[in-house]
Coordinates of C-alpha atoms in Angstrom, one line a residue:
Chain A
S137 CA 25.5 152.9 199.1
Q138 CA 23.7 152.5 195.9
Q139 CA 25.3 151.0 193.1
G140 CA 23.2 152.3 190.3
E141 CA 22.1 155.8 189.3
E142 CA 19.2 156.3 187.0
D143 CA 18.7 159.4 185.1
P144 CA 16.5 161.2 184.3
Q145 CA 14.9 161.3 187.8
A146 CA 11.3 162.1 186.1
L147 CA 10.2 161.7 182.5
S148 CA 6.9 162.9 181.2
I149 CA 5.9 161.8 177.6
Q150 CA 3.1 161.6 175.3
E151 CA 1.5 158.1 174.5
G152 CA 3.1 156.5 171.3
E153 CA 6.5 158.3 172.1
N154 CA 9.5 156.4 173.2
A155 CA 10.9 156.4 176.5
T156 CA 14.8 156.2 177.6
M157 CA 16.1 155.8 180.9
N158 CA 19.7 155.4 181.7
C159 CA 21.5 154.0 184.7
S160 CA 25.3 154.2 185.6
Y161 CA 27.0 152.0 188.0
K162 CA 30.2 151.9 189.9
T163 CA 31.9 148.6 190.3
S164 CA 32.4 145.5 187.8
I165 CA 29.2 143.3 187.6
N166 CA 27.8 139.8 186.6
N167 CA 24.5 141.1 185.5
L168 CA 22.2 144.1 185.3
Q169 CA 18.6 143.9 185.6
W170 CA 15.7 146.3 184.9
Y171 CA 12.4 146.2 187.2
R172 CA 9.0 148.0 187.1
Q173 CA 7.2 149.1 190.1
N174 CA 3.7 150.6 190.1
S175 CA 3.1 152.8 193.0
G176 CA 2.8 151.0 196.6
R177 CA 3.5 147.6 194.9
G178 CA 6.3 145.1 194.8
L179 CA 8.8 145.0 191.7
V180 CA 8.2 143.1 188.6
H181 CA 11.3 141.9 186.9
L182 CA 11.6 143.1 183.1
I183 CA 14.5 141.9 181.7
L184 CA 18.5 140.7 182.4
I185 CA 21.5 141.4 180.7
R186 CA 24.6 139.7 181.2
S187 CA 28.1 141.4 181.6
N188 CA 29.0 139.6 178.2
E189 CA 26.0 140.9 176.2
R190 CA 25.6 144.3 174.7
E191 CA 22.0 144.5 173.8
K192 CA 18.9 142.4 174.7
H193 CA 15.3 142.8 173.5
S194 CA 11.6 141.7 175.1
G195 CA 8.7 142.9 173.2
R196 CA 8.9 146.6 173.5
L197 CA 11.7 146.9 175.6
R198 CA 15.3 147.1 174.4
V199 CA 18.2 147.2 177.0
T200 CA 22.1 148.1 176.1
L201 CA 24.8 147.6 178.3
D202 CA 28.1 149.3 178.0
T203 CA 30.5 147.7 180.5
S204 CA 33.4 150.1 179.4
K205 CA 31.5 153.1 180.4
K206 CA 29.5 151.2 183.3
S207 CA 26.4 152.1 181.9
S208 CA 23.0 150.7 180.7
S209 CA 19.7 152.2 179.0
L210 CA 16.3 150.9 178.7
L211 CA 14.2 152.0 175.7
I212 CA 10.4 151.6 175.9
T213 CA 9.2 151.8 172.6
A214 CA 5.5 153.0 171.5
S215 CA 4.7 153.8 175.1
R216 CA 1.2 153.6 176.7
A217 CA -0.5 155.1 179.5
A218 CA -0.1 151.7 181.2
D219 CA 3.4 152.2 181.1
T220 CA 3.4 154.9 183.8
A221 CA 5.7 153.5 186.8
S222 CA 8.8 153.8 188.3
Y223 CA 11.8 151.9 186.7
F224 CA 14.9 150.5 188.7
C225 CA 18.1 149.3 187.4
A226 CA 19.9 146.6 189.6
T227 CA 23.2 145.1 189.5
D228 CA 24.5 141.8 190.9
A229 CA 28.4 142.1 191.8
R230 CA 30.0 139.6 194.1
G231 CA 27.7 136.8 195.4
F232 CA 24.3 137.4 195.6
K233 CA 24.1 140.9 196.7
T234 CA 21.9 142.6 194.4
I235 CA 21.8 146.3 194.5
F236 CA 19.2 149.1 193.2
G237 CA 19.4 152.4 191.7
A238 CA 17.3 155.5 192.6
G239 CA 14.8 154.7 190.0
T240 CA 13.0 157.0 187.1
R241 CA 9.3 157.9 187.6
L242 CA 7.8 157.6 183.9
F243 CA 4.7 159.3 183.2
V244 CA 2.8 158.8 180.0
K245 CA 0.2 160.9 179.0
A246 CA -3.0 159.4 176.9
Chain B
D207 CA -0.6 129.7 193.8
G208 CA 3.3 130.2 193.9
G209 CA 5.1 133.4 195.2
I210 CA 6.2 135.5 197.9
T211 CA 3.7 136.6 201.0
Q212 CA 4.5 139.6 203.1
S213 CA 2.3 140.2 206.2
P214 CA 1.1 142.4 207.3
K215 CA 0.5 145.0 204.7
Y216 CA 0.2 148.0 207.0
L217 CA 2.2 147.8 210.4
F218 CA 2.3 150.6 213.0
R219 CA 5.0 150.8 215.8
K220 CA 5.2 152.2 219.1
E221 CA 8.3 153.9 220.5
G222 CA 10.6 151.6 222.0
Q223 CA 8.6 148.9 220.5
N224 CA 10.3 145.8 218.3
V225 CA 8.0 144.5 215.5
T226 CA 8.4 141.6 213.2
L227 CA 7.7 141.7 209.3
S228 CA 6.9 138.4 208.0
C229 CA 8.0 136.9 204.6
E230 CA 7.2 133.8 203.4
Q231 CA 7.8 131.9 199.9
N232 CA 6.7 128.6 198.4
L233 CA 9.0 129.0 195.4
N234 CA 11.7 126.7 196.7
H235 CA 14.2 129.3 196.5
D236 CA 17.6 129.4 198.2
A237 CA 18.0 133.2 198.5
M238 CA 16.1 135.7 200.1
Y239 CA 16.3 139.5 200.6
W240 CA 15.2 142.4 202.6
Y241 CA 14.9 145.9 201.1
R242 CA 13.9 149.3 202.7
Q243 CA 12.4 151.9 200.3
D244 CA 11.6 155.4 201.4
P245 CA 9.2 157.7 199.5
G246 CA 10.0 158.5 196.3
Q247 CA 13.5 156.5 196.6
G248 CA 15.2 153.7 195.3
L249 CA 15.8 150.2 197.2
R250 CA 18.3 150.0 200.1
L251 CA 19.5 146.4 200.9
I252 CA 18.9 145.5 204.8
Y253 CA 19.9 141.6 205.0
Y254 CA 20.1 138.7 202.4
S255 CA 20.6 135.2 203.0
Q256 CA 21.9 132.8 200.3
I257 CA 21.0 129.5 202.3
V258 CA 19.1 128.4 205.5
N259 CA 20.9 129.3 208.6
D260 CA 23.2 131.9 207.0
F261 CA 22.6 135.5 206.2
Q262 CA 24.6 138.9 205.7
K263 CA 24.3 142.2 206.4
G264 CA 23.4 144.7 203.5
D265 CA 24.1 148.3 203.5
I266 CA 21.8 149.4 206.1
A267 CA 21.6 146.5 208.7
E268 CA 21.8 148.9 211.8
G269 CA 18.6 148.5 213.9
Y270 CA 17.4 145.4 212.1
S271 CA 17.7 141.7 212.8
V272 CA 16.7 138.6 210.8
S273 CA 16.7 134.9 211.0
R274 CA 16.6 131.9 208.5
E275 CA 15.6 129.0 210.3
K276 CA 13.7 127.6 207.4
K277 CA 14.0 127.8 203.8
E278 CA 10.6 129.3 203.0
S279 CA 10.7 132.1 205.8
F280 CA 12.8 135.1 206.3
P281 CA 11.3 137.3 209.0
L282 CA 12.7 140.9 209.7
T283 CA 12.6 142.3 212.9
V284 CA 12.7 146.2 213.4
T285 CA 14.2 147.0 216.7
S286 CA 13.8 149.9 219.1
A287 CA 17.3 150.9 218.0
Q288 CA 16.1 151.9 214.4
K289 CA 15.2 155.4 215.1
N290 CA 13.4 156.4 211.8
P291 CA 11.8 152.9 210.7
T292 CA 9.0 154.5 208.9
A293 CA 9.3 153.0 205.2
F294 CA 8.0 150.6 202.9
Y295 CA 9.7 147.3 203.2
L296 CA 10.2 144.6 200.3
C297 CA 11.1 141.0 200.7
A298 CA 12.4 139.1 197.7
S299 CA 13.9 135.8 196.6
R300 CA 15.5 134.0 193.7
P301 CA 16.4 130.4 193.1
G302 CA 20.3 131.0 194.3
T303 CA 21.8 129.1 191.2
G304 CA 23.4 131.9 189.1
D305 CA 22.1 134.8 187.0
E306 CA 18.6 135.2 188.0
K307 CA 15.7 137.5 188.5
L308 CA 14.4 138.6 192.0
F309 CA 10.9 137.9 192.9
F310 CA 9.2 140.4 195.2
G311 CA 6.5 140.3 197.6
S312 CA 3.8 143.2 197.7
G313 CA 5.4 145.0 200.4
T314 CA 4.7 145.9 204.0
Q315 CA 4.4 149.7 205.2
L316 CA 5.6 150.4 208.6
S317 CA 4.6 153.5 210.4
V318 CA 5.6 155.1 213.9
L319 CA 2.9 155.9 216.0

């Protein structure tokens, strides 16, 4: 079964707008990661946030983690057409088992 | 050039046939993973290995087998017992020492003839 569930499933915005994606998970975690996937390609790691962290930034990305609600959000500011991709959250619980959510498809219109 | 190499990029399987997907990494990573991705869906964990000569089942291991005889190689065999093998298969690795990101290969698309 999948640990993380993203919402929305799909998001369409104009270039320059912000995009927010949410992820919920079921069990206790060591860390939560966000990945990006262009169609038909492998995944690329974006950012990792540990269970004792609440917020993290990387360039135009901002990730928050609320362990009490078992949820995380990914904010992409000032989006560009090149940000069009699928975005996945992944969680590490026990050991090395990394579980992915179903993903959010982001489409940024130029 | 360091990274993960998956081959072939496209693979076709006939009814009742076993096929093997290759995954090789030169990153000196201990942990390796196989995921399956169906169209428009997320990734589901098939098998993972934390160290050479050891591997664990993921959430959808039935119909698949793996081996980890060398640190750099983690081949996945899709057996005839897997009745719906058409999917995009992704291999990944990580150093295996703590909180770490996964490095992914470019994937193999498997289709049934």
